[in-house]
CSV table of C-alpha atoms and ligand atoms in Angstrom, one decimal:
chain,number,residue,atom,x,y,z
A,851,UNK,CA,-158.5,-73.8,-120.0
A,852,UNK,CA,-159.7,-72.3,-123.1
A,853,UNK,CA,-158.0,-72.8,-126.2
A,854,UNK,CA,-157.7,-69.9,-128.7
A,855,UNK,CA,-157.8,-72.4,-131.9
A,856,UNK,CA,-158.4,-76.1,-132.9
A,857,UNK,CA,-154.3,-75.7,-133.7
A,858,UNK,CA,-153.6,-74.8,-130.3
A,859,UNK,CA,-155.7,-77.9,-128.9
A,860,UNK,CA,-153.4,-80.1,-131.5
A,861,UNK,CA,-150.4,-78.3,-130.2
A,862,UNK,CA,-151.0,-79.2,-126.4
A,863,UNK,CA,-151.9,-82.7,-127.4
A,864,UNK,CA,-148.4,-83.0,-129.2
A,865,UNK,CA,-146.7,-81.5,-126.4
A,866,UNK,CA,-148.1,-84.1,-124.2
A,867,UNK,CA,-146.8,-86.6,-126.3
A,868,UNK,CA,-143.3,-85.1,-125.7
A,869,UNK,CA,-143.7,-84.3,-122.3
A,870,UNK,CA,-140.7,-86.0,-120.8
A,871,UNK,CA,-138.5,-84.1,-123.5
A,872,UNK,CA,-140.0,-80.4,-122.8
A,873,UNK,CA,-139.1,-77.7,-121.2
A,874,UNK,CA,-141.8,-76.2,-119.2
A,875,UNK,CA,-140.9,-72.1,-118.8
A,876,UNK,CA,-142.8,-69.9,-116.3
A,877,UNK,CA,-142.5,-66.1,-116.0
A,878,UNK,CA,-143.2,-65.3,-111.9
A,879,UNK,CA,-145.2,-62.0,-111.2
A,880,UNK,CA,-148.8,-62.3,-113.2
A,881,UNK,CA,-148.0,-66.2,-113.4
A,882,UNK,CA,-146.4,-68.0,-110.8
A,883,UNK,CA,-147.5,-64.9,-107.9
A,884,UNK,CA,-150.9,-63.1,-107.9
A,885,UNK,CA,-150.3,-59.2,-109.0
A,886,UNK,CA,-150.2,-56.9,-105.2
A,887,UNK,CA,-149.8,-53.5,-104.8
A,888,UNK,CA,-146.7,-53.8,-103.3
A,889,UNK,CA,-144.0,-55.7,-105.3
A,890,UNK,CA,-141.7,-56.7,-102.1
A,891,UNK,CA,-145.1,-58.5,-100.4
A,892,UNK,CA,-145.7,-60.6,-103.6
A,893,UNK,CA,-145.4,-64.0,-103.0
A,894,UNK,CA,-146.4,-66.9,-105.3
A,895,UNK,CA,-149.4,-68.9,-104.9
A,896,UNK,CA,-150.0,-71.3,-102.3
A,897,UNK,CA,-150.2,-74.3,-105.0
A,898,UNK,CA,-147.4,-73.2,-107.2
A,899,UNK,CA,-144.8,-75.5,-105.3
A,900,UNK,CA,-146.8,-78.6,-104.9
A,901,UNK,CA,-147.9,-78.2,-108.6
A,902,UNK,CA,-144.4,-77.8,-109.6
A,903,UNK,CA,-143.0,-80.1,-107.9
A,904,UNK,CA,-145.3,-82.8,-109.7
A,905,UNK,CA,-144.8,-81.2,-113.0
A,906,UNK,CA,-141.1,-82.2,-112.5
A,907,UNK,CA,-141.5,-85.2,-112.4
A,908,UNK,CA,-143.4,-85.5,-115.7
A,909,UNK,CA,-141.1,-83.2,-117.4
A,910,UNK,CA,-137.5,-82.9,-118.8
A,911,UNK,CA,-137.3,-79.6,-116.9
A,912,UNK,CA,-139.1,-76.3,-115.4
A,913,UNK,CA,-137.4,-72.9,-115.6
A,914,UNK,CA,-138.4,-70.2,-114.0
A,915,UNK,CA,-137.7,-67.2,-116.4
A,916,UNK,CA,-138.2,-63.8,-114.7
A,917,UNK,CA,-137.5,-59.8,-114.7
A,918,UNK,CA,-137.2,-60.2,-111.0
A,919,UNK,CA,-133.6,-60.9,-109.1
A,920,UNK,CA,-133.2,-64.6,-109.0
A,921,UNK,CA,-132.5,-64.2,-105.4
A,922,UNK,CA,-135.9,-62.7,-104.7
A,923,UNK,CA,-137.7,-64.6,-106.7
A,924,UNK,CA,-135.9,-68.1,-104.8
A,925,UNK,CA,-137.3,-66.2,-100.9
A,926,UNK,CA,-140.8,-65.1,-103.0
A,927,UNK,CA,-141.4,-68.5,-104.4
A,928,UNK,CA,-139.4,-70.6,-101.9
A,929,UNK,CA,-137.6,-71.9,-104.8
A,930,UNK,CA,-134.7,-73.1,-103.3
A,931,UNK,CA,-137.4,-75.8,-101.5
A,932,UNK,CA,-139.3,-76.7,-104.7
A,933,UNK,CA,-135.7,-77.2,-106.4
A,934,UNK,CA,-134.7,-79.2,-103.1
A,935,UNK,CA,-138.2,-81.4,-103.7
A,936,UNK,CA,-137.5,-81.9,-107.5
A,937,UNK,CA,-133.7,-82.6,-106.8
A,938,UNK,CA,-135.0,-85.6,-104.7
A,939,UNK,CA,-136.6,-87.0,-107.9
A,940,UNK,CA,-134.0,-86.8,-109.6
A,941,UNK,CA,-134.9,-83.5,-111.5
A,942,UNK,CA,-134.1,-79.8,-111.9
A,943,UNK,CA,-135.2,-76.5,-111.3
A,944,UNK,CA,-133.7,-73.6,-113.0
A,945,UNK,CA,-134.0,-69.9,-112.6
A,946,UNK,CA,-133.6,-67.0,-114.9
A,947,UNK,CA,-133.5,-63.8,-112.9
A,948,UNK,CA,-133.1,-59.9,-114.4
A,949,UNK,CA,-134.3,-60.6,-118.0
A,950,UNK,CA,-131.9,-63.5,-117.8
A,951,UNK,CA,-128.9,-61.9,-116.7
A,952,UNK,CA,-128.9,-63.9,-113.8
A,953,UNK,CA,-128.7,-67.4,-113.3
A,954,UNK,CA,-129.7,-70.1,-110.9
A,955,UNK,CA,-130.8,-74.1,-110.4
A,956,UNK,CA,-131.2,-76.9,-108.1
A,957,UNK,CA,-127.6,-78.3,-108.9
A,958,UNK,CA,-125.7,-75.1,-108.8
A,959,UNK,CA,-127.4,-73.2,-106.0
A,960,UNK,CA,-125.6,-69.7,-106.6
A,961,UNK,CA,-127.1,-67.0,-108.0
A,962,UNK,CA,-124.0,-65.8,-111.0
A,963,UNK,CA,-124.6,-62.5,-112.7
A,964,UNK,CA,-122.6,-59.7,-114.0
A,965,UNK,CA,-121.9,-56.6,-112.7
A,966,UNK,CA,-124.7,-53.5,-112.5
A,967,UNK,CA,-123.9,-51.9,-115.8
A,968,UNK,CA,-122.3,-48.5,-116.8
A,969,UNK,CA,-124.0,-45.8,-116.6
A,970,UNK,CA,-127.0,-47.1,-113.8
A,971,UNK,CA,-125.8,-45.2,-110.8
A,972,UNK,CA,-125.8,-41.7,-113.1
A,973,UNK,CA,-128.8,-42.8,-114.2
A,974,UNK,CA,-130.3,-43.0,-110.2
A,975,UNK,CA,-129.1,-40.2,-109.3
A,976,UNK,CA,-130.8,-38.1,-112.1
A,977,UNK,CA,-133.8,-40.4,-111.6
A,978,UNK,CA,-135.1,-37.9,-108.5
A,979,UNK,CA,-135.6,-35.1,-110.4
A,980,UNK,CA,-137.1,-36.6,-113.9
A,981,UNK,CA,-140.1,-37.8,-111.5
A,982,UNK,CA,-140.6,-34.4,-110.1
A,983,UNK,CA,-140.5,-32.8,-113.1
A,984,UNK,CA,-143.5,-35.1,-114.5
A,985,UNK,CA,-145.5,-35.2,-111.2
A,986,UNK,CA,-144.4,-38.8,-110.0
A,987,UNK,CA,-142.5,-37.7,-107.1
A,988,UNK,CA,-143.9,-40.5,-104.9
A,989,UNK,CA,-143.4,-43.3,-107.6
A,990,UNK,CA,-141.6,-46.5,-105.8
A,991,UNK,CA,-138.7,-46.8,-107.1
A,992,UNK,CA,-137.1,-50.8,-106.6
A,993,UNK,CA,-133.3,-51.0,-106.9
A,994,UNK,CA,-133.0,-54.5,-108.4
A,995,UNK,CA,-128.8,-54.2,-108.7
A,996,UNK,CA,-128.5,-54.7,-111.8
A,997,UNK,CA,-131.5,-52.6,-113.2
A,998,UNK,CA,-134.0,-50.1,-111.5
A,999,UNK,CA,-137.9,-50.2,-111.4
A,1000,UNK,CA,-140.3,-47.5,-111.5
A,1001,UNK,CA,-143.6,-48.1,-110.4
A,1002,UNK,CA,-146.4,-46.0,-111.0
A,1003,UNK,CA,-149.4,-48.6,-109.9
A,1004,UNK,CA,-150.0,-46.9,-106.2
A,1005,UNK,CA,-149.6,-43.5,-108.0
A,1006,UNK,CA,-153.0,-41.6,-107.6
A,1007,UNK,CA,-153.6,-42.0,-111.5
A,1008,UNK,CA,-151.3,-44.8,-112.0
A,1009,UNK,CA,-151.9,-44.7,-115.9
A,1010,UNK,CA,-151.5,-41.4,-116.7
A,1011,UNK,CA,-148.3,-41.1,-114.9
A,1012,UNK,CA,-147.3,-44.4,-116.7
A,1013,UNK,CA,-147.7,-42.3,-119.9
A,1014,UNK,CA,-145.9,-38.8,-118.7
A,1015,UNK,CA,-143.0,-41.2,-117.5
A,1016,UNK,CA,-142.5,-43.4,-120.4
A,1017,UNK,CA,-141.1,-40.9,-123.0
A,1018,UNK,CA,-138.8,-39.3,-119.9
A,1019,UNK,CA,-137.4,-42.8,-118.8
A,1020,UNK,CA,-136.4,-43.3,-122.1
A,1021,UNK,CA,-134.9,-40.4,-122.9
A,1022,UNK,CA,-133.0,-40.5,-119.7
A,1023,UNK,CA,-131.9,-44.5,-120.2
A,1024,UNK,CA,-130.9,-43.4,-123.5
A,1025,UNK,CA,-128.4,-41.1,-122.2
A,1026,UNK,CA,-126.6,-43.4,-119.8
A,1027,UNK,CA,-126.7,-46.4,-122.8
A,1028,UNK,CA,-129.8,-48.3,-120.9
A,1029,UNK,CA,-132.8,-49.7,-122.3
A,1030,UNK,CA,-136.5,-49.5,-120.9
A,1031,UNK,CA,-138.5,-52.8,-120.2
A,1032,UNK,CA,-142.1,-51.4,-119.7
A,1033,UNK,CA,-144.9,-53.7,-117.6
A,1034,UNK,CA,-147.7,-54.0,-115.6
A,1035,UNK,CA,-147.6,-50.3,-114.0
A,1036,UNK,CA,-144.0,-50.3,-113.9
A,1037,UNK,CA,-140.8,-49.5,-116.1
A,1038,UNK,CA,-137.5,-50.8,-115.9
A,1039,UNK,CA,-135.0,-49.6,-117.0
A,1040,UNK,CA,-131.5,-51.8,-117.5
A,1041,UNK,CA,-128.8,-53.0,-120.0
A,1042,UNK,CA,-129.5,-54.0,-123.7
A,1043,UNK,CA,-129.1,-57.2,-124.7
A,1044,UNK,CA,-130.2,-60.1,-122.5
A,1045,UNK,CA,-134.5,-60.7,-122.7
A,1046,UNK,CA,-136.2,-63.7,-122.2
A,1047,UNK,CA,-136.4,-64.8,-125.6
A,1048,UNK,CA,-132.1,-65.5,-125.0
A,1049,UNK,CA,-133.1,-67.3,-121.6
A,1050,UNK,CA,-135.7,-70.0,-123.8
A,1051,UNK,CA,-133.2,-70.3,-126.0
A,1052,UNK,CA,-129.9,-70.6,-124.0
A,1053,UNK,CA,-132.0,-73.3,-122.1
A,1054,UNK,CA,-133.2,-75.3,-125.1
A,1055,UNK,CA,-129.8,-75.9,-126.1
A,1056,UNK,CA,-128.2,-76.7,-123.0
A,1057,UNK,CA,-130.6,-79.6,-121.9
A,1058,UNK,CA,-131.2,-80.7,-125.8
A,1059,UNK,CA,-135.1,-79.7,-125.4
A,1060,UNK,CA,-137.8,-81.6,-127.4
A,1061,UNK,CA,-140.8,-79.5,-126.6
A,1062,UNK,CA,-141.3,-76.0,-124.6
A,1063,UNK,CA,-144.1,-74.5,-122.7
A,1064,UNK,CA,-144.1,-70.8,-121.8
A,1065,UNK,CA,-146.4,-69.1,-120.2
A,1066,UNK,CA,-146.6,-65.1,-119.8
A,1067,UNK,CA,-148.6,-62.4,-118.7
A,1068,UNK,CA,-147.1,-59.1,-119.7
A,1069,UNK,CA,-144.6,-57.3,-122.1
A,1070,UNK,CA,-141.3,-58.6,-120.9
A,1071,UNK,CA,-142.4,-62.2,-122.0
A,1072,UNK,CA,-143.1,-60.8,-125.8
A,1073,UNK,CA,-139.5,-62.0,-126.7
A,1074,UNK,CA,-139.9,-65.0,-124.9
A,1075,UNK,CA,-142.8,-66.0,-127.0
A,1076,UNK,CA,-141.3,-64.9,-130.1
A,1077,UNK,CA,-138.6,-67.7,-129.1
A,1078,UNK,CA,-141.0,-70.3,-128.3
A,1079,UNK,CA,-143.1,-69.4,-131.7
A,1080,UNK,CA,-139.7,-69.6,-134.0
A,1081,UNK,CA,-138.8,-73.0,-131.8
A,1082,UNK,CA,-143.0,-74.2,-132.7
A,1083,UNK,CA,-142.2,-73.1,-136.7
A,1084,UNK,CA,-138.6,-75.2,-136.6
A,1085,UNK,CA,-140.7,-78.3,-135.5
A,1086,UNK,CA,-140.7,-78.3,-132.0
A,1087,UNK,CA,-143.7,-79.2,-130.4
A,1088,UNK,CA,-144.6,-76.2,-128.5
A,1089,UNK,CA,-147.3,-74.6,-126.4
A,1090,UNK,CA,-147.9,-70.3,-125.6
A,1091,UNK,CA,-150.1,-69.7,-122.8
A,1092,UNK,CA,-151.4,-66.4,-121.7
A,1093,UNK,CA,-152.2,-65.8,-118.1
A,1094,UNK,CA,-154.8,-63.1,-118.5
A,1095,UNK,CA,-155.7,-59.8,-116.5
A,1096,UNK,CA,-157.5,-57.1,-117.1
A,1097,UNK,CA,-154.6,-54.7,-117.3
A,1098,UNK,CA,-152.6,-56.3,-119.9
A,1099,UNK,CA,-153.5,-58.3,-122.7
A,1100,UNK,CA,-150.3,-58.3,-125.4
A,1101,UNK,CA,-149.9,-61.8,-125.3
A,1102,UNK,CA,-153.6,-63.0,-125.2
A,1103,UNK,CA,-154.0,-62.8,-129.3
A,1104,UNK,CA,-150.5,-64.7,-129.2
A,1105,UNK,CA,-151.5,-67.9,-127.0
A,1106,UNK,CA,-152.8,-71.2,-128.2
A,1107,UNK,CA,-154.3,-71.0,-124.4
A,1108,UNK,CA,-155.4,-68.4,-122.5
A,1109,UNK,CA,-156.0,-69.2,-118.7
A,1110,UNK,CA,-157.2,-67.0,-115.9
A,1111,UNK,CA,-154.1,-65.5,-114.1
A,1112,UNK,CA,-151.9,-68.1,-111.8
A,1113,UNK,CA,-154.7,-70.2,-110.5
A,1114,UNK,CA,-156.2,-70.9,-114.1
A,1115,UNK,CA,-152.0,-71.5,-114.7
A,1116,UNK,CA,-151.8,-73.9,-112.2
A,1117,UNK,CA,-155.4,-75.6,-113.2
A,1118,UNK,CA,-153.7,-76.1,-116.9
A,1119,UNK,CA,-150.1,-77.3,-114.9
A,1120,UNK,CA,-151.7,-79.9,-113.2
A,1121,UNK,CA,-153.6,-80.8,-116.1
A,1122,UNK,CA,-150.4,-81.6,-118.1
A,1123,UNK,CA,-148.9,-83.5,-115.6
A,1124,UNK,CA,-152.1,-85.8,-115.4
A,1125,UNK,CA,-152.1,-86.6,-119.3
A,1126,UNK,CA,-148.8,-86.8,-119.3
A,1127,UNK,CA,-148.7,-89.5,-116.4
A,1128,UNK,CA,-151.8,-91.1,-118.0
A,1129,UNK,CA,-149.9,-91.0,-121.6
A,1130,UNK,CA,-146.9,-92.7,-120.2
A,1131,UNK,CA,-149.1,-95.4,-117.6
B,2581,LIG,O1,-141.0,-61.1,-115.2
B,2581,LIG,P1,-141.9,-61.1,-114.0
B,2581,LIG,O2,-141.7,-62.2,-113.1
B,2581,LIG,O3,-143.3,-60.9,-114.4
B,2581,LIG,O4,-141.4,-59.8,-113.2
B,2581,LIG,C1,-141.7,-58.5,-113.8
B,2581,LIG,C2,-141.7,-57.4,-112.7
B,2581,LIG,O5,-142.6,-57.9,-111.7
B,2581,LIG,C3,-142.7,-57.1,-110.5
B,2581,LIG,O6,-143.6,-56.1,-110.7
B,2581,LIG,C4,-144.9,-56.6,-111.0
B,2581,LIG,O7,-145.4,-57.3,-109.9
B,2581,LIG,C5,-145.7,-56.4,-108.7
B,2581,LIG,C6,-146.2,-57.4,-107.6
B,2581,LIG,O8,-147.3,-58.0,-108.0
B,2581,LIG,C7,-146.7,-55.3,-109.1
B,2581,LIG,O9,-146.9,-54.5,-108.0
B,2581,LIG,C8,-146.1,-54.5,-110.3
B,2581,LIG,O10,-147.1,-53.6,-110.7
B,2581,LIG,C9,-145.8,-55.5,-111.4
B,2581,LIG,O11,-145.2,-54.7,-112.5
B,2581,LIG,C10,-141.4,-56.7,-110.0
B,2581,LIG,O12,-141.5,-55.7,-109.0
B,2581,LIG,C11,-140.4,-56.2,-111.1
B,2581,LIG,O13,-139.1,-56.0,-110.5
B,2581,LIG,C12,-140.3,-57.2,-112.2
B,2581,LIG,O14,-139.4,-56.8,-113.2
């Protein structure tokens, strides 16, 4: 792993310290599951439940905090097994699916959400003819429920139509009182209100966290950080890590650690749990 400062060194080691108190948070696609061309035949990497399972038992809690429906992340990841695993030593899994609109965990095994909002079924059926108009016909478009996804990445010029969509999708969302999460060769389009930065802190409250670890690799995790940063200036020993790519670096200048996509993720995981297992030996 490779450490962006000295502080962020110092920051891991005091988060180390507090590792039976921390929350460790984990965005899914870029982190948890390699990037694919096809979002529906993603699926997370073959260590990531193993390595999670052990990290459990080291700390207070790992949460899962994702754009992705909980329930597809929980077939994707086979969640439910790793929170099955975890629930046999006596910890918990959580999940935050939709930007945190939904919820999940290992005690409560039902995915609760809220109703698709107002204004998303006018804004699909409009959604035909805004990509025709800018030449992204064939873009796939994922109906997530409670939001939609437009993704441009098996477009023929994936980041020029990216660019010719953008300022339509957010005209569009505008109209029908929805935002637009851009990513990794996709926007999103969805309600206001709930990001991941409300899912770090909704979860640092409820368990009474002493320490959080979030790691990233794309837009939708900006608020997320933001959280973990304000948390880290409060006096929380905390840790940013970037899992890097060479299609999106936002967070990378951000990160006291910046690790190769999920495998250089888990790597850093698994290192964690080993100092923290030494630490408390
Ligand atoms: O918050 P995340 O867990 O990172 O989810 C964000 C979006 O991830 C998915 O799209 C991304 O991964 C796909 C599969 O690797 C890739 O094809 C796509 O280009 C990426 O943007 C997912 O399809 C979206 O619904 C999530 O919101």
């Amino acid at each position: 792993m490779e450490f962006t400062s000295s502080q962020g060194e110092q920051r891991y080691a005091a988060l180390v310290r507090v590792a039976a108190e921390t929350v460790v948070g984990l965005d899914f696609d870029g982190v948890l599951a390699p990037i694919v061309d096809d979002p529906s035949a993603a699926h997370i990497h073959p260590d990531a439940g193993e390595v999670l399972v052990g990290l459990g038992a080291q700390v207070l809690a790992v949460a899962v905090i994702t754009g992705r429906p909980a329930r597809q992340a929980l077939d994707l990841g086979g969640l439910e097994e790793v929170g099955t695993a975890m629930g046999d030593a006596g910890k918990d899994l959580y999940l935050f699916g939709q930007y945190g609109n939904e919820r999940w965990s290992s005690t409560n095994r039902r995915v609760i959400g809220p109703r698709p909002p107002h204004g998303l079924a006018s804004f699909e059926g409009e959604l035909p003819r805004v990509l025709r108009r800018v030449d992204a016909g064939e873009a796939y478009v994922e109906d997530k429920g409670l939001a939609v996804a437009v993704h441009t990445r098996r477009l023929p010029d994936a980041e020029a139509a990216f660019a010719r969509l953008l300022p339509e999708l957010e005209a569009l969302a505008a109209r029908h009182d929805l935002v637009v999460e851009p990513g990794r060769s996709v926007i999103e389009v969805r309600s206001p209100g709930s990001h991941k930065g409300t899912a770090v802190r909704t979860i640092v409250e409820e368990l009474d966290a002493g320490g959080f670890l979030f790691a990233g690799d794309d837009l939708g995790d900006l608020e997320a950080f933001e959280a973990v940063r304000q948390l880290g200036d409060d006096g929380m020993p905390t840790l940013l890590v970037a899992s890097s790519s060479d299609e999106e670096n936002a967070l990378v200048g951000l990160a006291d650690v910046v690790v190769p996509g999920p495998a250089g993720v888990l790597t850093l995981l698994r290192q964690l749990t080993e100092d923290a297992a030494s630490l408390r030996a």
